[in-house]
Coordinates of N, CA and C in Angstrom, one line a residue:
M27 N 30.5 -1.0 71.3 CA 29.1 -0.7 70.2 C 29.6 0.9 70.6
A28 N 29.0 2.1 70.1 CA 28.7 3.2 70.6 C 27.3 3.8 70.4
L29 N 26.9 4.4 70.8 CA 25.7 5.6 71.0 C 25.7 6.2 70.2
F30 N 24.6 6.4 69.0 CA 24.8 7.3 68.1 C 23.5 7.9 68.2
A31 N 23.0 9.1 67.8 CA 21.9 9.9 67.5 C 21.4 10.0 66.1
V32 N 19.9 9.5 65.5 CA 20.1 10.5 64.6 C 18.8 11.0 64.9
I33 N 19.0 12.1 64.3 CA 17.4 13.3 64.4 C 16.8 13.3 62.8
G34 N 15.6 13.4 62.6 CA 15.1 12.9 61.4 C 14.8 11.6 60.6
L35 N 13.5 11.2 61.0 CA 13.6 9.8 60.3 C 12.6 9.3 59.3
G36 N 13.1 10.8 58.4 CA 12.5 10.2 56.8 C 13.3 9.1 56.6
S37 N 13.0 8.8 55.2 CA 13.5 7.9 54.4 C 15.0 7.2 54.2
F38 N 16.0 8.8 54.1 CA 17.5 8.6 55.0 C 17.7 8.6 56.1
G39 N 17.3 8.9 56.8 CA 17.4 9.6 58.5 C 16.8 7.5 59.0
A40 N 16.1 7.4 58.5 CA 15.7 5.7 58.7 C 16.7 5.1 58.4
T41 N 16.9 5.3 57.8 CA 18.1 4.0 56.6 C 19.2 4.1 57.4
V42 N 20.0 4.6 57.7 CA 21.3 5.6 58.7 C 20.9 5.0 59.9
A43 N 20.0 5.1 60.9 CA 19.5 4.9 61.9 C 19.7 3.2 62.1
T44 N 18.7 2.7 61.1 CA 18.6 1.1 61.1 C 20.0 0.1 60.7
E45 N 20.7 0.6 59.7 CA 22.1 -0.1 59.7 C 23.1 0.7 60.8
L46 N 23.0 1.7 61.3 CA 23.9 1.7 63.0 C 23.6 0.2 63.9
V47 N 21.8 0.2 63.8 CA 21.7 -0.5 64.7 C 21.9 -2.1 64.3
G48 N 22.2 -2.4 63.0 CA 22.7 -3.5 62.0 C 24.2 -3.7 62.6
L49 N 24.9 -2.6 62.6 CA 26.0 -3.3 62.8 C 26.5 -2.9 64.6
N50 N 25.8 -3.3 65.0 CA 25.4 -3.5 66.7 C 25.4 -2.5 67.6
H51 N 25.1 -1.0 67.1 CA 25.1 0.2 68.1 C 23.7 0.2 68.3
D52 N 24.1 1.4 69.4 CA 22.9 1.8 70.2 C 22.4 2.9 69.1
V53 N 21.0 3.5 69.3 CA 20.8 4.4 68.3 C 19.6 5.2 68.9
I54 N 19.5 6.0 69.0 CA 18.2 7.1 69.2 C 17.7 7.7 68.3
G55 N 16.8 7.9 67.9 CA 16.2 8.3 67.0 C 14.7 9.4 67.3
I56 N 14.8 10.3 66.7 CA 13.7 11.3 67.1 C 13.6 12.5 65.6
D57 N 12.4 12.5 66.2 CA 11.5 13.4 65.0 C 9.9 13.5 65.5
S58 N 9.5 14.6 65.2 CA 8.6 15.9 65.4 C 7.5 14.8 64.8
N59 N 7.3 14.0 63.7 CA 6.6 13.1 63.5 C 6.0 11.8 64.5
K60 N 5.1 12.1 64.2 CA 4.7 10.5 65.3 C 4.1 9.7 64.0
K61 N 4.4 9.6 62.9 CA 4.4 8.4 62.0 C 5.5 7.9 61.9
Y62 N 6.7 8.9 61.6 CA 7.9 8.3 61.3 C 8.4 7.7 62.4
V63 N 8.3 8.1 63.7 CA 9.2 7.1 65.2 C 8.1 5.8 64.8
E64 N 6.9 6.0 65.0 CA 6.1 4.7 65.6 C 6.5 3.3 64.2
N65 N 6.9 3.9 62.7 CA 7.4 2.9 62.0 C 8.4 2.8 62.4
I66 N 9.3 3.1 62.8 CA 10.5 2.7 63.2 C 11.0 2.1 64.7
S67 N 9.8 2.5 65.7 CA 9.7 2.5 67.0 C 11.0 0.8 67.4
D68 N 10.3 0.1 66.7 CA 10.6 -1.3 67.4 C 11.8 -2.3 66.8
Q69 N 12.4 -0.9 66.1 CA 14.1 -1.2 64.8 C 15.2 -0.9 65.7
L70 N 14.8 0.1 66.5 CA 15.8 1.1 67.1 C 16.1 0.7 69.1
T71 N 17.2 1.0 69.4 CA 17.1 1.1 70.9 C 16.1 1.9 71.5
H72 N 15.8 3.0 71.1 CA 15.0 4.9 71.7 C 14.9 4.8 70.7
A73 N 13.2 5.6 70.1 CA 12.6 6.1 69.5 C 11.8 7.4 70.0
V74 N 12.3 8.4 69.8 CA 11.5 9.3 70.3 C 10.7 10.9 69.2
I75 N 9.5 11.0 69.5 CA 8.7 12.4 69.3 C 9.1 13.3 69.9
A76 N 9.7 14.8 69.2 CA 10.4 15.3 70.2 C 10.7 16.5 69.2
D77 N 10.7 17.8 69.7 CA 11.1 19.0 68.8 C 12.1 18.5 69.1
A78 N 13.0 18.6 68.0 CA 14.9 19.1 68.0 C 15.4 20.3 67.9
T79 N 14.3 21.2 67.5 CA 15.0 22.4 67.6 C 15.1 23.7 69.4
D80 N 14.5 22.5 70.1 CA 14.3 23.1 71.4 C 15.8 21.8 72.0
E81 N 16.7 23.1 72.7 CA 17.8 23.1 73.1 C 17.9 21.4 74.5
H82 N 16.3 22.4 75.4 CA 16.1 21.5 76.7 C 15.7 20.4 76.1
V83 N 15.0 20.0 75.6 CA 14.7 18.5 74.6 C 15.5 17.5 74.8
L84 N 16.7 18.5 73.8 CA 17.7 17.4 73.3 C 18.7 17.1 74.7
R85 N 18.8 17.9 75.9 CA 19.6 17.9 76.9 C 18.9 16.8 77.7
E86 N 17.4 16.7 78.1 CA 16.7 15.6 78.5 C 16.7 14.4 77.7
L87 N 17.0 14.3 76.7 CA 17.4 13.3 75.9 C 18.7 13.0 76.3
N88 N 20.0 13.1 76.9 CA 20.8 13.0 76.8 C 22.3 13.1 75.1
I89 N 21.7 13.8 74.9 CA 22.3 13.8 73.0 C 23.7 14.4 73.8
Q90 N 24.5 14.8 74.3 CA 25.5 15.0 74.2 C 26.8 13.5 74.9
N91 N 25.8 12.3 75.4 CA 26.2 11.2 75.5 C 26.8 11.0 74.4
C92 N 26.6 11.3 72.8 CA 26.6 10.0 71.8 C 27.6 10.6 71.3
E93 N 28.1 9.5 70.8 CA 29.7 9.5 70.4 C 29.1 10.7 68.5
A94 N 28.0 10.6 68.1 CA 28.0 11.2 67.2 C 26.5 11.3 66.8
V95 N 25.8 12.2 66.3 CA 24.5 12.6 66.1 C 24.8 13.3 64.1
V96 N 23.7 12.2 63.7 CA 23.0 12.8 62.3 C 21.9 13.6 62.6
V97 N 22.2 15.1 61.7 CA 20.8 15.5 61.1 C 20.5 15.8 60.4
A98 N 19.3 14.8 60.1 CA 19.0 14.6 58.7 C 17.4 15.2 59.1
I99 N 17.8 16.5 59.3 CA 16.1 16.9 58.9 C 16.1 17.4 57.4
G100 N 15.3 17.3 56.7 CA 14.8 17.0 55.5 C 15.1 18.6 54.9
E101 N 13.3 18.9 54.7 CA 12.7 20.2 54.7 C 12.7 21.4 55.0
D102 N 12.6 21.2 56.5 CA 12.8 22.2 57.1 C 14.5 22.8 57.6
I103 N 15.1 23.8 56.5 CA 16.2 24.2 56.8 C 16.4 25.2 57.9
E104 N 15.6 25.9 58.7 CA 15.9 26.7 59.4 C 15.7 25.7 61.0
A105 N 15.0 24.5 61.0 CA 15.1 23.0 61.8 C 16.5 23.1 62.0
S106 N 16.3 22.2 61.1 CA 18.2 21.6 60.7 C 19.2 22.8 61.6
I107 N 18.8 24.2 61.1 CA 20.0 25.0 61.4 C 20.0 25.3 63.0
L108 N 18.6 25.0 63.2 CA 17.9 25.2 64.9 C 18.9 24.2 65.8
C109 N 18.9 23.1 64.8 CA 18.9 21.7 65.9 C 20.6 21.6 65.6
V110 N 21.3 22.1 65.2 CA 22.9 21.9 65.1 C 23.3 23.0 65.8
L111 N 22.9 24.3 65.5 CA 23.1 25.4 66.9 C 23.2 24.9 68.2
H112 N 22.4 23.9 68.2 CA 21.9 23.6 69.8 C 22.6 22.4 70.2
L113 N 23.4 21.5 68.7 CA 23.9 21.1 69.6 C 26.0 21.1 69.5
K114 N 25.8 22.5 68.8 CA 26.8 22.7 69.1 C 27.4 23.5 70.6
N115 N 26.1 23.9 71.0 CA 26.3 24.7 72.5 C 26.0 24.1 73.4
M116 N 25.8 22.2 73.2 CA 25.6 21.8 73.6 C 27.4 20.6 73.9
G117 N 28.6 21.3 73.0 CA 29.4 20.8 73.0 C 30.1 19.3 72.7
M118 N 28.8 18.9 71.8 CA 28.6 18.1 70.6 C 30.1 18.3 69.4
N119 N 31.3 17.4 69.3 CA 32.0 17.3 68.5 C 31.7 16.9 67.6
K120 N 31.3 16.0 67.1 CA 30.8 15.0 66.2 C 29.1 15.3 65.3
I121 N 29.0 16.2 64.5 CA 28.2 16.2 63.8 C 28.1 15.7 62.2
W122 N 27.2 15.2 61.9 CA 27.1 15.1 60.1 C 25.5 15.7 60.2
A123 N 25.6 15.9 58.9 CA 24.5 17.1 58.6 C 23.9 17.0 57.6
K124 N 22.8 16.5 57.0 CA 21.6 16.5 55.8 C 21.9 18.0 55.2
A125 N 22.1 18.7 53.8 CA 22.0 19.8 53.5 C 20.9 19.8 52.5
K126 N 19.9 20.3 52.1 CA 18.9 20.1 50.9 C 19.7 21.1 49.8
S127 N 20.7 22.6 50.0 CA 21.0 23.2 49.1 C 22.1 23.4 49.5
K128 N 22.6 24.6 48.0 CA 24.3 25.1 48.5 C 24.5 25.8 49.4
A129 N 22.6 26.4 49.7 CA 22.7 27.8 50.9 C 22.8 27.1 52.0
H130 N 22.2 26.0 52.1 CA 22.1 25.3 53.3 C 23.7 24.5 53.6
H131 N 24.0 23.7 52.5 CA 25.3 23.2 52.8 C 26.1 24.9 53.6
M132 N 26.2 25.8 53.2 CA 26.7 26.8 53.5 C 27.0 27.3 54.7
I133 N 25.9 27.2 55.1 CA 25.5 27.5 56.7 C 25.7 26.4 57.3
L134 N 25.4 25.3 57.3 CA 26.3 24.3 57.5 C 27.6 24.0 58.2
A135 N 28.6 24.3 57.2 CA 29.6 24.2 57.3 C 30.4 25.7 58.3
H136 N 29.2 27.0 57.9 CA 30.0 27.9 58.8 C 29.7 27.6 60.2
L137 N 29.0 26.4 60.5 CA 28.7 26.3 62.0 C 29.8 25.2 62.4
G138 N 30.4 24.9 61.7 CA 31.4 23.7 61.7 C 30.8 22.0 61.8
V139 N 30.1 22.0 61.4 CA 29.4 20.4 60.9 C 30.5 19.8 60.4
N140 N 30.8 18.6 60.6 CA 32.3 18.1 60.6 C 31.6 17.2 59.4
K141 N 30.6 17.0 58.8 CA 30.3 16.4 57.2 C 29.2 16.7 57.2
I142 N 28.8 17.0 56.2 CA 27.6 17.2 55.3 C 27.3 16.5 54.3
I143 N 26.0 16.2 54.2 CA 25.9 15.1 53.3 C 25.0 15.3 52.5
H144 N 24.9 15.4 51.1 CA 23.6 15.3 49.6 C 23.3 13.6 50.0
P145 N 22.6 13.1 50.2 CA 22.6 12.0 50.5 C 21.4 11.3 48.7
E146 N 21.6 10.7 48.5 CA 21.1 9.9 47.1 C 20.1 8.9 47.9
E147 N 19.1 7.9 47.3 CA 18.6 7.5 48.5 C 19.4 6.4 48.8
D148 N 20.6 5.6 48.2 CA 21.3 4.4 48.6 C 22.3 4.9 49.7
M149 N 22.8 6.4 50.6 CA 23.4 6.8 50.6 C 23.1 6.9 52.3
G150 N 22.4 6.2 53.0 CA 22.4 5.9 54.4 C 23.2 5.2 54.6
T151 N 23.3 4.2 54.2 CA 24.0 2.6 54.1 C 25.5 3.2 54.4
R152 N 25.8 4.0 53.0 CA 27.4 3.9 53.2 C 27.6 5.3 54.4
I153 N 26.9 5.8 55.0 CA 27.1 7.2 56.3 C 27.3 6.0 57.3
A154 N 26.4 5.6 57.5 CA 26.1 4.1 58.6 C 27.7 3.8 58.8
Q155 N 27.8 3.4 57.2 CA 29.1 2.1 57.7 C 30.4 3.4 58.0
S156 N 30.4 4.6 57.3 CA 31.8 5.2 57.9 C 31.7 5.7 59.0
L157 N 30.4 5.9 59.7 CA 30.4 6.2 61.3 C 30.7 5.2 62.3
S158 N 30.5 3.7 61.9 CA 30.7 2.4 62.1 C 32.5 2.2 62.2
Y159 N 32.8 2.8 61.5 CA 34.3 2.5 61.4 C 34.8 3.8 60.6
P160 N 35.5 4.7 62.1 CA 35.9 6.1 61.8 C 37.2 5.8 61.2
M161 N 38.1 4.9 60.7 CA 39.5 5.3 60.4 C 38.8 4.7 58.8
V162 N 37.5 4.1 58.4 CA 37.8 4.0 56.7 C 37.1 5.4 56.2
S163 N 38.0 5.8 55.7 CA 37.6 6.8 54.4 C 36.5 6.1 53.4
R164 N 36.4 5.4 52.2 CA 35.9 4.4 51.6 C 35.7 3.2 51.4
Y165 N 34.2 2.7 51.4 CA 34.4 1.2 51.4 C 33.5 0.5 50.2
M166 N 33.5 -0.4 49.5 CA 32.9 -1.4 48.8 C 32.3 -2.3 48.9
A167 N 30.4 -2.2 48.9 CA 30.3 -3.6 48.7 C 31.0 -4.6 48.3
L168 N 31.5 -6.2 48.0 CA 31.9 -6.8 46.7 C 30.1 -7.8 46.9
E169 N 29.9 -8.4 48.4 CA 28.5 -9.1 48.2 C 28.1 -8.8 49.9
D170 N 27.1 -9.8 50.1 CA 27.0 -9.6 51.7 C 27.9 -9.6 52.5
N171 N 28.0 -8.8 53.9 CA 28.9 -8.8 54.5 C 29.9 -9.0 54.1
H172 N 30.8 -8.6 52.7 CA 32.3 -8.5 52.6 C 32.3 -7.2 51.9
F173 N 33.4 -7.0 52.4 CA 33.8 -5.4 51.8 C 35.5 -5.2 51.4
I174 N 35.6 -4.3 50.2 CA 37.0 -3.4 50.5 C 37.2 -2.3 51.2
V175 N 37.9 -2.1 51.6 CA 38.2 -0.7 52.6 C 39.6 0.3 52.3
K176 N 39.2 1.2 52.4 CA 40.4 2.1 52.0 C 40.4 2.6 54.1
I177 N 41.2 2.4 54.4 CA 41.9 2.8 55.7 C 43.1 3.8 55.5
E178 N 42.6 5.2 56.4 CA 43.5 6.3 56.3 C 44.2 6.0 57.8
I179 N 45.6 6.2 57.6 CA 46.7 6.2 59.1 C 46.4 7.7 59.5
K180 N 45.6 7.6 60.8 CA 45.9 9.0 61.6 C 47.2 9.0 62.3
K181 N 47.6 10.3 63.0 CA 49.0 10.9 63.1 C 48.3 9.8 64.4
S182 N 47.7 9.5 65.2 CA 47.9 8.9 66.8 C 48.4 7.2 66.1
L183 N 48.2 6.8 65.2 CA 49.2 5.9 64.5 C 51.0 6.0 64.1
Q184 N 50.7 6.9 64.0 CA 52.5 7.2 63.0 C 53.5 6.0 64.0
G185 N 54.1 5.1 63.4 CA 55.3 4.8 64.6 C 55.2 3.6 64.4
E186 N 53.3 3.3 64.1 CA 53.4 1.3 64.9 C 53.8 0.9 64.0
R187 N 54.3 -0.8 64.1 CA 54.7 -1.6 62.7 C 53.0 -2.1 62.4
F188 N 53.3 -2.4 60.9 CA 52.5 -3.0 59.8 C 51.9 -4.2 60.6
N189 N 52.6 -5.1 61.0 CA 52.0 -6.0 62.1 C 51.2 -6.6 62.8
H190 N 52.1 -5.2 63.9 CA 51.3 -5.4 65.2 C 49.9 -4.7 64.9
L191 N 49.8 -3.9 64.1 CA 48.1 -3.3 64.0 C 47.0 -5.2 63.3
M192 N 48.2 -5.9 62.4 CA 47.4 -6.7 61.4 C 47.4 -8.2 62.1
D193 N 48.1 -8.5 63.2 CA 48.5 -9.2 64.0 C 47.4 -9.8 64.3
H194 N 47.1 -11.0 64.4 CA 45.1 -12.1 64.6 C 44.4 -11.9 64.0
N195 N 44.2 -11.3 62.7 CA 43.2 -10.5 61.6 C 43.3 -12.2 60.6
S196 N 43.7 -12.6 60.6 CA 44.1 -13.3 59.6 C 42.9 -13.4 58.1
E197 N 42.2 -13.1 59.2 CA 40.6 -13.2 57.7 C 40.7 -11.7 56.9
V198 N 41.4 -10.6 57.5 CA 41.7 -9.4 56.9 C 42.8 -9.5 55.8
K199 N 42.4 -9.5 55.1 CA 43.7 -9.6 53.9 C 44.1 -8.4 53.3
T200 N 45.4 -7.5 53.2 CA 46.2 -6.7 52.3 C 46.0 -6.1 51.6
L201 N 45.4 -5.5 50.4 CA 45.9 -5.4 49.2 C 46.5 -4.8 48.5
L202 N 46.7 -3.6 49.4 CA 48.1 -2.6 49.0 C 48.4 -2.0 50.2
H203 N 49.4 -0.8 49.9 CA 50.1 0.0 50.9 C 50.3 1.3 50.3
K204 N 50.1 2.5 50.5 CA 50.4 3.6 49.6 C 51.2 4.4 50.2
R205 N 52.0 5.2 49.8 CA 52.6 6.1 50.6 C 53.5 7.2 49.4
G206 N 52.6 8.4 49.9 CA 52.7 9.3 48.7 C 52.3 8.4 46.9
K207 N 52.8 8.4 46.1 CA 53.4 8.1 45.3 C 53.2 6.3 44.9
D208 N 53.6 6.2 45.3 CA 54.0 4.9 45.8 C 53.2 3.5 46.3
I209 N 53.3 2.3 45.8 CA 52.8 2.1 46.1 C 53.2 0.1 45.6
L210 N 52.4 -0.4 47.1 CA 53.3 -1.6 47.4 C 52.2 -2.6 47.5
F211 N 52.2 -3.7 46.9 CA 51.2 -4.7 46.8 C 52.1 -5.8 47.8
K212 N 53.5 -6.5 48.1 CA 54.0 -7.0 48.8 C 54.3 -6.3 49.8
I213 N 53.5 -6.1 51.1 CA 54.1 -5.6 52.0 C 55.0 -6.0 53.6
D214 N 56.3 -5.1 53.6 CA 56.7 -5.4 54.8 C 56.3 -6.0 56.2
P215 N 55.7 -7.2 56.8 CA 55.5 -7.0 58.0 C 55.5 -6.1 59.3
H216 N 57.1 -5.7 58.8 CA 58.2 -4.6 59.9 C 57.5 -3.1 59.5
L217 N 57.0 -3.1 58.3 CA 57.1 -1.5 57.7 C 56.1 -0.7 58.9
I218 N 57.1 0.8 59.1 CA 56.2 1.1 60.2 C 55.7 2.2 59.2
L219 N 54.4 2.7 59.8 CA 53.5 3.2 59.1 C 53.7 4.7 59.5
Q220 N 53.0 5.5 58.6 CA 53.4 6.6 58.8 C 52.5 7.7 58.6
E221 N 51.9 8.5 59.6 CA 50.5 9.5 59.2 C 50.3 9.7 57.6
G222 N 49.0 9.6 56.9 CA 48.5 9.9 55.8 C 48.8 8.5 54.6
D223 N 49.5 7.5 55.4 CA 49.9 6.2 54.4 C 48.1 5.6 54.3
I224 N 48.3 4.7 53.2 CA 46.6 4.6 52.4 C 46.8 2.5 52.8
L225 N 45.9 2.4 53.7 CA 45.7 0.5 53.5 C 44.6 0.0 52.5
L226 N 44.5 -0.6 51.6 CA 43.9 -1.4 51.0 C 43.3 -3.2 51.8
V227 N 42.1 -3.0 52.3 CA 41.8 -4.1 52.9 C 40.7 -4.9 52.2
E228 N 40.6 -5.9 52.7 CA 39.7 -7.0 52.1 C 39.0 -7.9 52.8
G229 N 38.0 -8.4 53.8 CA 37.5 -8.8 54.6 C 35.9 -9.6 54.8
E230 N 35.5 -9.8 55.3 CA 33.9 -9.7 55.7 C 33.7 -8.7 57.2
L231 N 32.3 -8.6 57.4 CA 32.4 -7.7 58.1 C 32.5 -7.7 59.6
E232 N 32.8 -8.7 60.2 CA 33.0 -9.0 61.3 C 34.2 -9.0 61.9
P233 N 35.3 -9.3 61.2 CA 36.7 -9.9 61.2 C 37.2 -7.9 61.2
L234 N 36.8 -7.5 60.1 CA 37.0 -5.9 60.4 C 36.4 -5.2 60.9
R235 N 35.2 -5.3 61.7 CA 34.8 -5.0 63.1 C 35.6 -5.0 64.3
K236 N 36.4 -5.7 64.0 CA 37.5 -6.4 65.4 C 38.4 -5.5 64.9
L237 N 39.2 -5.7 63.6 CA 40.4 -4.7 63.4 C 40.7 -3.5 63.7
S238 N 38.9 -2.6 63.2 CA 38.2 -1.0 63.5 C 38.9 -1.0 65.0
A239 N 38.6 -1.5 66.0 CA 39.4 -1.0 67.6 C 40.8 -0.8 67.6
R240 N 41.3 -1.5 66.4 CA 43.0 -0.9 66.7 C 43.5 0.6 65.7
F241 N 42.2 0.9 65.6 CA 42.8 1.8 64.5 C 42.1 2.9 65.3
K242 N 40.9 3.1 66.6 CA 40.7 4.7 66.8 C 41.9 4.7 68.7

């Protein structure tokens, strides 16, 4: 379980926030619009009516203690930029932000935002899943609670044996291993993983959640 903050509780922000709660995380939801906060308050760990363009307010809410912050402010580009600036000043390392336009995207990129999002109506769910499973670069839902996920091996896992990571995860099936242009469908359990390797795995949400802890 991790603590996330979602700033801006319109359609996109509310979707991200409720999906993260559904993945058993604590979520602080923030919006200056009372109606938006009231609509979602009973679904989040904390829902606060506050001005996220005020750094003092963000500090009082202990946003700096969050695993990541999603800045989902929509129409007000200036507010979005100010909020990101304050988060950077507070030392936040993981900031995802919604961009309204190419110019907005360019400014966010210059501010060092980790991921810039151009959401479609259903994108909130995808973002929440990605935040919940940092090792997952892409995923596809097959049906309720059942997913195929693409995992990228990070530097911290270089040299690990495949079977050491996958032991006790019989409910998760590895579909393939990719290294460079080489793809293997039958994987040697003693395979030594390298940074940049790709694993495609399939399973239900709870076994995947348990597996994700080994990849952090």
